[in-house]
Amino acid sequence: MTAGFAGGFILLIISFVADFATQFVTPYSIFEVPGMRSISDPVMMLYFVYPFIFAFIAAIIWQIIRGSLPENQKSAAWQFAGILFILVIVPNIWVMYTSMLYPTGFYISNILTGVIGYPAIGYLNARFNRGK
């Protein structure tokens, strides 16, 4: 539970940082992406809950597969991050790129969030869930 909650905060912060960094290379506004709700729409608040939902699900998956991960915390964290990246980022980017006309920065920001955020989630799970 702790890893999921902490992971949600970390992932939320990393997604903001990745988006901010991407703005220097390929500027865009997330709220002008086709299909996004207006920031004033109350339902839009749920958009910012996604990192917490993802982190809690990742913590549950960690519990299920932790016996298959290496004993070393660092190795386990990186391996778990790789699994998440392959299962989440690769298909998401593929579907978005092949079917939607989003700005390049949107794709880069999503990839950066996975590259930076998923190892952080892996490390948190390895740190808070020692032992097998």
mmCIF file with all atom_site columns, C-alpha atoms in Angstrom:
data_model
loop_
_atom_site.group_PDB
_atom_site.id
_atom_site.type_symbol
_atom_site.label_atom_id
_atom_site.label_alt_id
_atom_site.label_comp_id
_atom_site.label_asym_id
_atom_site.label_entity_id
_atom_site.label_seq_id
_atom_site.pdbx_PDB_ins_code
_atom_site.Cartn_x
_atom_site.Cartn_y
_atom_site.Cartn_z
_atom_site.occupancy
_atom_site.B_iso_or_equiv
_atom_site.pdbx_formal_charge
_atom_site.auth_seq_id
_atom_site.auth_comp_id
_atom_site.auth_asym_id
_atom_site.auth_atom_id
_atom_site.pdbx_PDB_model_num
ATOM 1   C CA . MET A 1 1   ? 0.000   0.000   0.000   1.00 0.00 ? 1   MET A CA 1
ATOM 2   C CA . THR A 1 2   ? 2.829   2.382   0.870   1.00 0.00 ? 2   THR A CA 1
ATOM 3   C CA . ALA A 1 3   ? 4.628   1.663   -2.388  1.00 0.00 ? 3   ALA A CA 1
ATOM 4   C CA . GLY A 1 4   ? 1.423   2.336   -4.331  1.00 0.00 ? 4   GLY A CA 1
ATOM 5   C CA . PHE A 1 5   ? 0.715   5.633   -2.597  1.00 0.00 ? 5   PHE A CA 1
ATOM 6   C CA . ALA A 1 6   ? 4.322   6.861   -2.782  1.00 0.00 ? 6   ALA A CA 1
ATOM 7   C CA . GLY A 1 7   ? 4.581   5.630   -6.370  1.00 0.00 ? 7   GLY A CA 1
ATOM 8   C CA . GLY A 1 8   ? 1.496   7.628   -7.303  1.00 0.00 ? 8   GLY A CA 1
ATOM 9   C CA . PHE A 1 9   ? 3.030   10.837  -6.003  1.00 0.00 ? 9   PHE A CA 1
ATOM 10  C CA . ILE A 1 10  ? 6.364   10.117  -7.663  1.00 0.00 ? 10  ILE A CA 1
ATOM 11  C CA . LEU A 1 11  ? 4.722   9.229   -10.982 1.00 0.00 ? 11  LEU A CA 1
ATOM 12  C CA . LEU A 1 12  ? 2.556   12.369  -10.882 1.00 0.00 ? 12  LEU A CA 1
ATOM 13  C CA . ILE A 1 13  ? 5.587   14.566  -10.238 1.00 0.00 ? 13  ILE A CA 1
ATOM 14  C CA . ILE A 1 14  ? 7.666   12.801  -12.896 1.00 0.00 ? 14  ILE A CA 1
ATOM 15  C CA . SER A 1 15  ? 4.886   13.172  -15.465 1.00 0.00 ? 15  SER A CA 1
ATOM 16  C CA . PHE A 1 16  ? 4.757   16.932  -14.780 1.00 0.00 ? 16  PHE A CA 1
ATOM 17  C CA . VAL A 1 17  ? 8.555   17.189  -15.013 1.00 0.00 ? 17  VAL A CA 1
ATOM 18  C CA . ALA A 1 18  ? 8.651   15.127  -18.233 1.00 0.00 ? 18  ALA A CA 1
ATOM 19  C CA . ASP A 1 19  ? 5.927   17.272  -19.736 1.00 0.00 ? 19  ASP A CA 1
ATOM 20  C CA . PHE A 1 20  ? 7.727   20.467  -18.670 1.00 0.00 ? 20  PHE A CA 1
ATOM 21  C CA . ALA A 1 21  ? 11.033  19.239  -20.124 1.00 0.00 ? 21  ALA A CA 1
ATOM 22  C CA . THR A 1 22  ? 9.348   18.214  -23.371 1.00 0.00 ? 22  THR A CA 1
ATOM 23  C CA . GLN A 1 23  ? 7.916   21.719  -23.748 1.00 0.00 ? 23  GLN A CA 1
ATOM 24  C CA . PHE A 1 24  ? 11.428  23.017  -24.470 1.00 0.00 ? 24  PHE A CA 1
ATOM 25  C CA . VAL A 1 25  ? 11.859  20.653  -27.413 1.00 0.00 ? 25  VAL A CA 1
ATOM 26  C CA . THR A 1 26  ? 8.365   20.395  -28.886 1.00 0.00 ? 26  THR A CA 1
ATOM 27  C CA . PRO A 1 27  ? 5.909   22.747  -27.185 1.00 0.00 ? 27  PRO A CA 1
ATOM 28  C CA . TYR A 1 28  ? 2.252   21.779  -26.975 1.00 0.00 ? 28  TYR A CA 1
ATOM 29  C CA . SER A 1 29  ? -0.664  22.161  -24.591 1.00 0.00 ? 29  SER A CA 1
ATOM 30  C CA . ILE A 1 30  ? -2.102  18.961  -23.158 1.00 0.00 ? 30  ILE A CA 1
ATOM 31  C CA . PHE A 1 31  ? -5.477  20.667  -22.937 1.00 0.00 ? 31  PHE A CA 1
ATOM 32  C CA . GLU A 1 32  ? -5.492  21.417  -26.671 1.00 0.00 ? 32  GLU A CA 1
ATOM 33  C CA . VAL A 1 33  ? -4.908  17.785  -27.625 1.00 0.00 ? 33  VAL A CA 1
ATOM 34  C CA . PRO A 1 34  ? -7.984  16.518  -29.503 1.00 0.00 ? 34  PRO A CA 1
ATOM 35  C CA . GLY A 1 35  ? -10.345 14.644  -27.238 1.00 0.00 ? 35  GLY A CA 1
ATOM 36  C CA . MET A 1 36  ? -9.093  16.177  -23.968 1.00 0.00 ? 36  MET A CA 1
ATOM 37  C CA . ARG A 1 37  ? -11.636 17.802  -21.723 1.00 0.00 ? 37  ARG A CA 1
ATOM 38  C CA . SER A 1 38  ? -11.355 21.414  -20.733 1.00 0.00 ? 38  SER A CA 1
ATOM 39  C CA . ILE A 1 39  ? -9.338  22.042  -17.548 1.00 0.00 ? 39  ILE A CA 1
ATOM 40  C CA . SER A 1 40  ? -12.470 23.663  -16.077 1.00 0.00 ? 40  SER A CA 1
ATOM 41  C CA . ASP A 1 41  ? -14.446 20.417  -16.481 1.00 0.00 ? 41  ASP A CA 1
ATOM 42  C CA . PRO A 1 42  ? -14.768 18.797  -13.007 1.00 0.00 ? 42  PRO A CA 1
ATOM 43  C CA . VAL A 1 43  ? -14.320 15.323  -14.517 1.00 0.00 ? 43  VAL A CA 1
ATOM 44  C CA . MET A 1 44  ? -10.834 16.416  -15.642 1.00 0.00 ? 44  MET A CA 1
ATOM 45  C CA . MET A 1 45  ? -9.716  16.059  -12.024 1.00 0.00 ? 45  MET A CA 1
ATOM 46  C CA . LEU A 1 46  ? -9.823  12.290  -12.553 1.00 0.00 ? 46  LEU A CA 1
ATOM 47  C CA . TYR A 1 47  ? -7.019  12.660  -15.128 1.00 0.00 ? 47  TYR A CA 1
ATOM 48  C CA . PHE A 1 48  ? -4.649  13.432  -12.264 1.00 0.00 ? 48  PHE A CA 1
ATOM 49  C CA . VAL A 1 49  ? -5.699  10.299  -10.341 1.00 0.00 ? 49  VAL A CA 1
ATOM 50  C CA . TYR A 1 50  ? -4.243  8.038   -13.055 1.00 0.00 ? 50  TYR A CA 1
ATOM 51  C CA . PRO A 1 51  ? -0.695  7.879   -11.591 1.00 0.00 ? 51  PRO A CA 1
ATOM 52  C CA . PHE A 1 52  ? -2.081  6.642   -8.270  1.00 0.00 ? 52  PHE A CA 1
ATOM 53  C CA . ILE A 1 53  ? -4.253  3.994   -9.891  1.00 0.00 ? 53  ILE A CA 1
ATOM 54  C CA . PHE A 1 54  ? -1.305  2.864   -12.005 1.00 0.00 ? 54  PHE A CA 1
ATOM 55  C CA . ALA A 1 55  ? 1.076   2.772   -9.018  1.00 0.00 ? 55  ALA A CA 1
ATOM 56  C CA . PHE A 1 56  ? -1.363  0.735   -6.894  1.00 0.00 ? 56  PHE A CA 1
ATOM 57  C CA . ILE A 1 57  ? -1.882  -1.762  -9.723  1.00 0.00 ? 57  ILE A CA 1
ATOM 58  C CA . ALA A 1 58  ? 1.907   -1.942  -10.217 1.00 0.00 ? 58  ALA A CA 1
ATOM 59  C CA . ALA A 1 59  ? 2.288   -2.683  -6.478  1.00 0.00 ? 59  ALA A CA 1
ATOM 60  C CA . ILE A 1 60  ? -0.232  -5.519  -6.767  1.00 0.00 ? 60  ILE A CA 1
ATOM 61  C CA . ILE A 1 61  ? 1.570   -6.905  -9.820  1.00 0.00 ? 61  ILE A CA 1
ATOM 62  C CA . TRP A 1 62  ? 4.859   -6.657  -7.907  1.00 0.00 ? 62  TRP A CA 1
ATOM 63  C CA . GLN A 1 63  ? 3.369   -8.816  -5.148  1.00 0.00 ? 63  GLN A CA 1
ATOM 64  C CA . ILE A 1 64  ? 2.317   -11.414 -7.692  1.00 0.00 ? 64  ILE A CA 1
ATOM 65  C CA . ILE A 1 65  ? 5.608   -11.647 -9.606  1.00 0.00 ? 65  ILE A CA 1
ATOM 66  C CA . ARG A 1 66  ? 8.194   -10.738 -6.954  1.00 0.00 ? 66  ARG A CA 1
ATOM 67  C CA . GLY A 1 67  ? 9.246   -14.363 -6.574  1.00 0.00 ? 67  GLY A CA 1
ATOM 68  C CA . SER A 1 68  ? 10.335  -14.346 -10.214 1.00 0.00 ? 68  SER A CA 1
ATOM 69  C CA . LEU A 1 69  ? 12.430  -11.180 -9.878  1.00 0.00 ? 69  LEU A CA 1
ATOM 70  C CA . PRO A 1 70  ? 16.112  -11.154 -8.849  1.00 0.00 ? 70  PRO A CA 1
ATOM 71  C CA . GLU A 1 71  ? 17.031  -10.985 -5.152  1.00 0.00 ? 71  GLU A CA 1
ATOM 72  C CA . ASN A 1 72  ? 19.046  -7.815  -5.670  1.00 0.00 ? 72  ASN A CA 1
ATOM 73  C CA . GLN A 1 73  ? 16.763  -4.783  -5.149  1.00 0.00 ? 73  GLN A CA 1
ATOM 74  C CA . LYS A 1 74  ? 18.365  -2.746  -7.911  1.00 0.00 ? 74  LYS A CA 1
ATOM 75  C CA . SER A 1 75  ? 18.144  -5.566  -10.455 1.00 0.00 ? 75  SER A CA 1
ATOM 76  C CA . ALA A 1 76  ? 14.572  -6.357  -9.448  1.00 0.00 ? 76  ALA A CA 1
ATOM 77  C CA . ALA A 1 77  ? 13.567  -2.693  -9.764  1.00 0.00 ? 77  ALA A CA 1
ATOM 78  C CA . TRP A 1 78  ? 15.072  -2.380  -13.254 1.00 0.00 ? 78  TRP A CA 1
ATOM 79  C CA . GLN A 1 79  ? 13.592  -5.664  -14.426 1.00 0.00 ? 79  GLN A CA 1
ATOM 80  C CA . PHE A 1 80  ? 10.155  -4.654  -13.120 1.00 0.00 ? 80  PHE A CA 1
ATOM 81  C CA . ALA A 1 81  ? 10.494  -1.247  -14.826 1.00 0.00 ? 81  ALA A CA 1
ATOM 82  C CA . GLY A 1 82  ? 11.312  -2.999  -18.093 1.00 0.00 ? 82  GLY A CA 1
ATOM 83  C CA . ILE A 1 83  ? 8.261   -5.222  -17.788 1.00 0.00 ? 83  ILE A CA 1
ATOM 84  C CA . LEU A 1 84  ? 6.023   -2.213  -17.119 1.00 0.00 ? 84  LEU A CA 1
ATOM 85  C CA . PHE A 1 85  ? 7.548   -0.285  -20.015 1.00 0.00 ? 85  PHE A CA 1
ATOM 86  C CA . ILE A 1 86  ? 6.996   -3.132  -22.463 1.00 0.00 ? 86  ILE A CA 1
ATOM 87  C CA . LEU A 1 87  ? 3.450   -3.822  -21.238 1.00 0.00 ? 87  LEU A CA 1
ATOM 88  C CA . VAL A 1 88  ? 2.280   -0.212  -20.936 1.00 0.00 ? 88  VAL A CA 1
ATOM 89  C CA . ILE A 1 89  ? 4.321   2.346   -22.854 1.00 0.00 ? 89  ILE A CA 1
ATOM 90  C CA . VAL A 1 90  ? 5.077   0.387   -26.024 1.00 0.00 ? 90  VAL A CA 1
ATOM 91  C CA . PRO A 1 91  ? 1.418   -0.524  -26.782 1.00 0.00 ? 91  PRO A CA 1
ATOM 92  C CA . ASN A 1 92  ? 0.132   2.920   -25.720 1.00 0.00 ? 92  ASN A CA 1
ATOM 93  C CA . ILE A 1 93  ? 2.562   4.775   -27.948 1.00 0.00 ? 93  ILE A CA 1
ATOM 94  C CA . TRP A 1 94  ? 1.888   2.380   -30.812 1.00 0.00 ? 94  TRP A CA 1
ATOM 95  C CA . VAL A 1 95  ? -1.887  2.850   -30.600 1.00 0.00 ? 95  VAL A CA 1
ATOM 96  C CA . MET A 1 96  ? -1.666  6.622   -30.180 1.00 0.00 ? 96  MET A CA 1
ATOM 97  C CA . TYR A 1 97  ? 0.897   7.107   -32.952 1.00 0.00 ? 97  TYR A CA 1
ATOM 98  C CA . THR A 1 98  ? -0.894  4.910   -35.469 1.00 0.00 ? 98  THR A CA 1
ATOM 99  C CA . SER A 1 99  ? -4.419  6.148   -34.823 1.00 0.00 ? 99  SER A CA 1
ATOM 100 C CA . MET A 1 100 ? -4.322  9.676   -33.395 1.00 0.00 ? 100 MET A CA 1
ATOM 101 C CA . LEU A 1 101 ? -2.879  12.989  -34.510 1.00 0.00 ? 101 LEU A CA 1
ATOM 102 C CA . TYR A 1 102 ? -1.213  14.123  -31.300 1.00 0.00 ? 102 TYR A CA 1
ATOM 103 C CA . PRO A 1 103 ? 1.763   16.485  -31.073 1.00 0.00 ? 103 PRO A CA 1
ATOM 104 C CA . THR A 1 104 ? 5.218   14.868  -31.008 1.00 0.00 ? 104 THR A CA 1
ATOM 105 C CA . GLY A 1 105 ? 5.820   16.266  -27.528 1.00 0.00 ? 105 GLY A CA 1
ATOM 106 C CA . PHE A 1 106 ? 2.898   14.251  -26.201 1.00 0.00 ? 106 PHE A CA 1
ATOM 107 C CA . TYR A 1 107 ? 4.570   11.008  -27.272 1.00 0.00 ? 107 TYR A CA 1
ATOM 108 C CA . ILE A 1 108 ? 7.965   12.078  -25.948 1.00 0.00 ? 108 ILE A CA 1
ATOM 109 C CA . SER A 1 109 ? 6.467   13.063  -22.602 1.00 0.00 ? 109 SER A CA 1
ATOM 110 C CA . ASN A 1 110 ? 4.756   9.677   -22.254 1.00 0.00 ? 110 ASN A CA 1
ATOM 111 C CA . ILE A 1 111 ? 7.967   7.827   -23.096 1.00 0.00 ? 111 ILE A CA 1
ATOM 112 C CA . LEU A 1 112 ? 9.968   9.936   -20.613 1.00 0.00 ? 112 LEU A CA 1
ATOM 113 C CA . THR A 1 113 ? 7.424   9.270   -17.894 1.00 0.00 ? 113 THR A CA 1
ATOM 114 C CA . GLY A 1 114 ? 7.888   5.535   -18.449 1.00 0.00 ? 114 GLY A CA 1
ATOM 115 C CA . VAL A 1 115 ? 11.679  5.691   -18.725 1.00 0.00 ? 115 VAL A CA 1
ATOM 116 C CA . ILE A 1 116 ? 12.056  7.762   -15.541 1.00 0.00 ? 116 ILE A CA 1
ATOM 117 C CA . GLY A 1 117 ? 8.931   6.886   -13.575 1.00 0.00 ? 117 GLY A CA 1
ATOM 118 C CA . TYR A 1 118 ? 8.812   3.128   -13.950 1.00 0.00 ? 118 TYR A CA 1
ATOM 119 C CA . PRO A 1 119 ? 12.267  2.530   -12.473 1.00 0.00 ? 119 PRO A CA 1
ATOM 120 C CA . ALA A 1 120 ? 11.187  4.755   -9.565  1.00 0.00 ? 120 ALA A CA 1
ATOM 121 C CA . ILE A 1 121 ? 8.088   2.605   -9.064  1.00 0.00 ? 121 ILE A CA 1
ATOM 122 C CA . GLY A 1 122 ? 10.231  -0.519  -9.318  1.00 0.00 ? 122 GLY A CA 1
ATOM 123 C CA . TYR A 1 123 ? 12.622  0.835   -6.704  1.00 0.00 ? 123 TYR A CA 1
ATOM 124 C CA . LEU A 1 124 ? 9.786   1.774   -4.335  1.00 0.00 ? 124 LEU A CA 1
ATOM 125 C CA . ASN A 1 125 ? 8.278   -1.684  -4.630  1.00 0.00 ? 125 ASN A CA 1
ATOM 126 C CA . ALA A 1 126 ? 11.665  -3.330  -4.087  1.00 0.00 ? 126 ALA A CA 1
ATOM 127 C CA . ARG A 1 127 ? 12.324  -1.091  -1.083  1.00 0.00 ? 127 ARG A CA 1
ATOM 128 C CA . PHE A 1 128 ? 8.943   -1.465  0.617   1.00 0.00 ? 128 PHE A CA 1
ATOM 129 C CA . ASN A 1 129 ? 8.368   -5.121  -0.221  1.00 0.00 ? 129 ASN A CA 1
ATOM 130 C CA . ARG A 1 130 ? 11.570  -6.836  0.823   1.00 0.00 ? 130 ARG A CA 1
ATOM 131 C CA . GLY A 1 131 ? 11.640  -10.560 0.972   1.00 0.00 ? 131 GLY A CA 1
ATOM 132 C CA . LYS A 1 132 ? 9.814   -13.082 -1.127  1.00 0.00 ? 132 LYS A CA 1
#
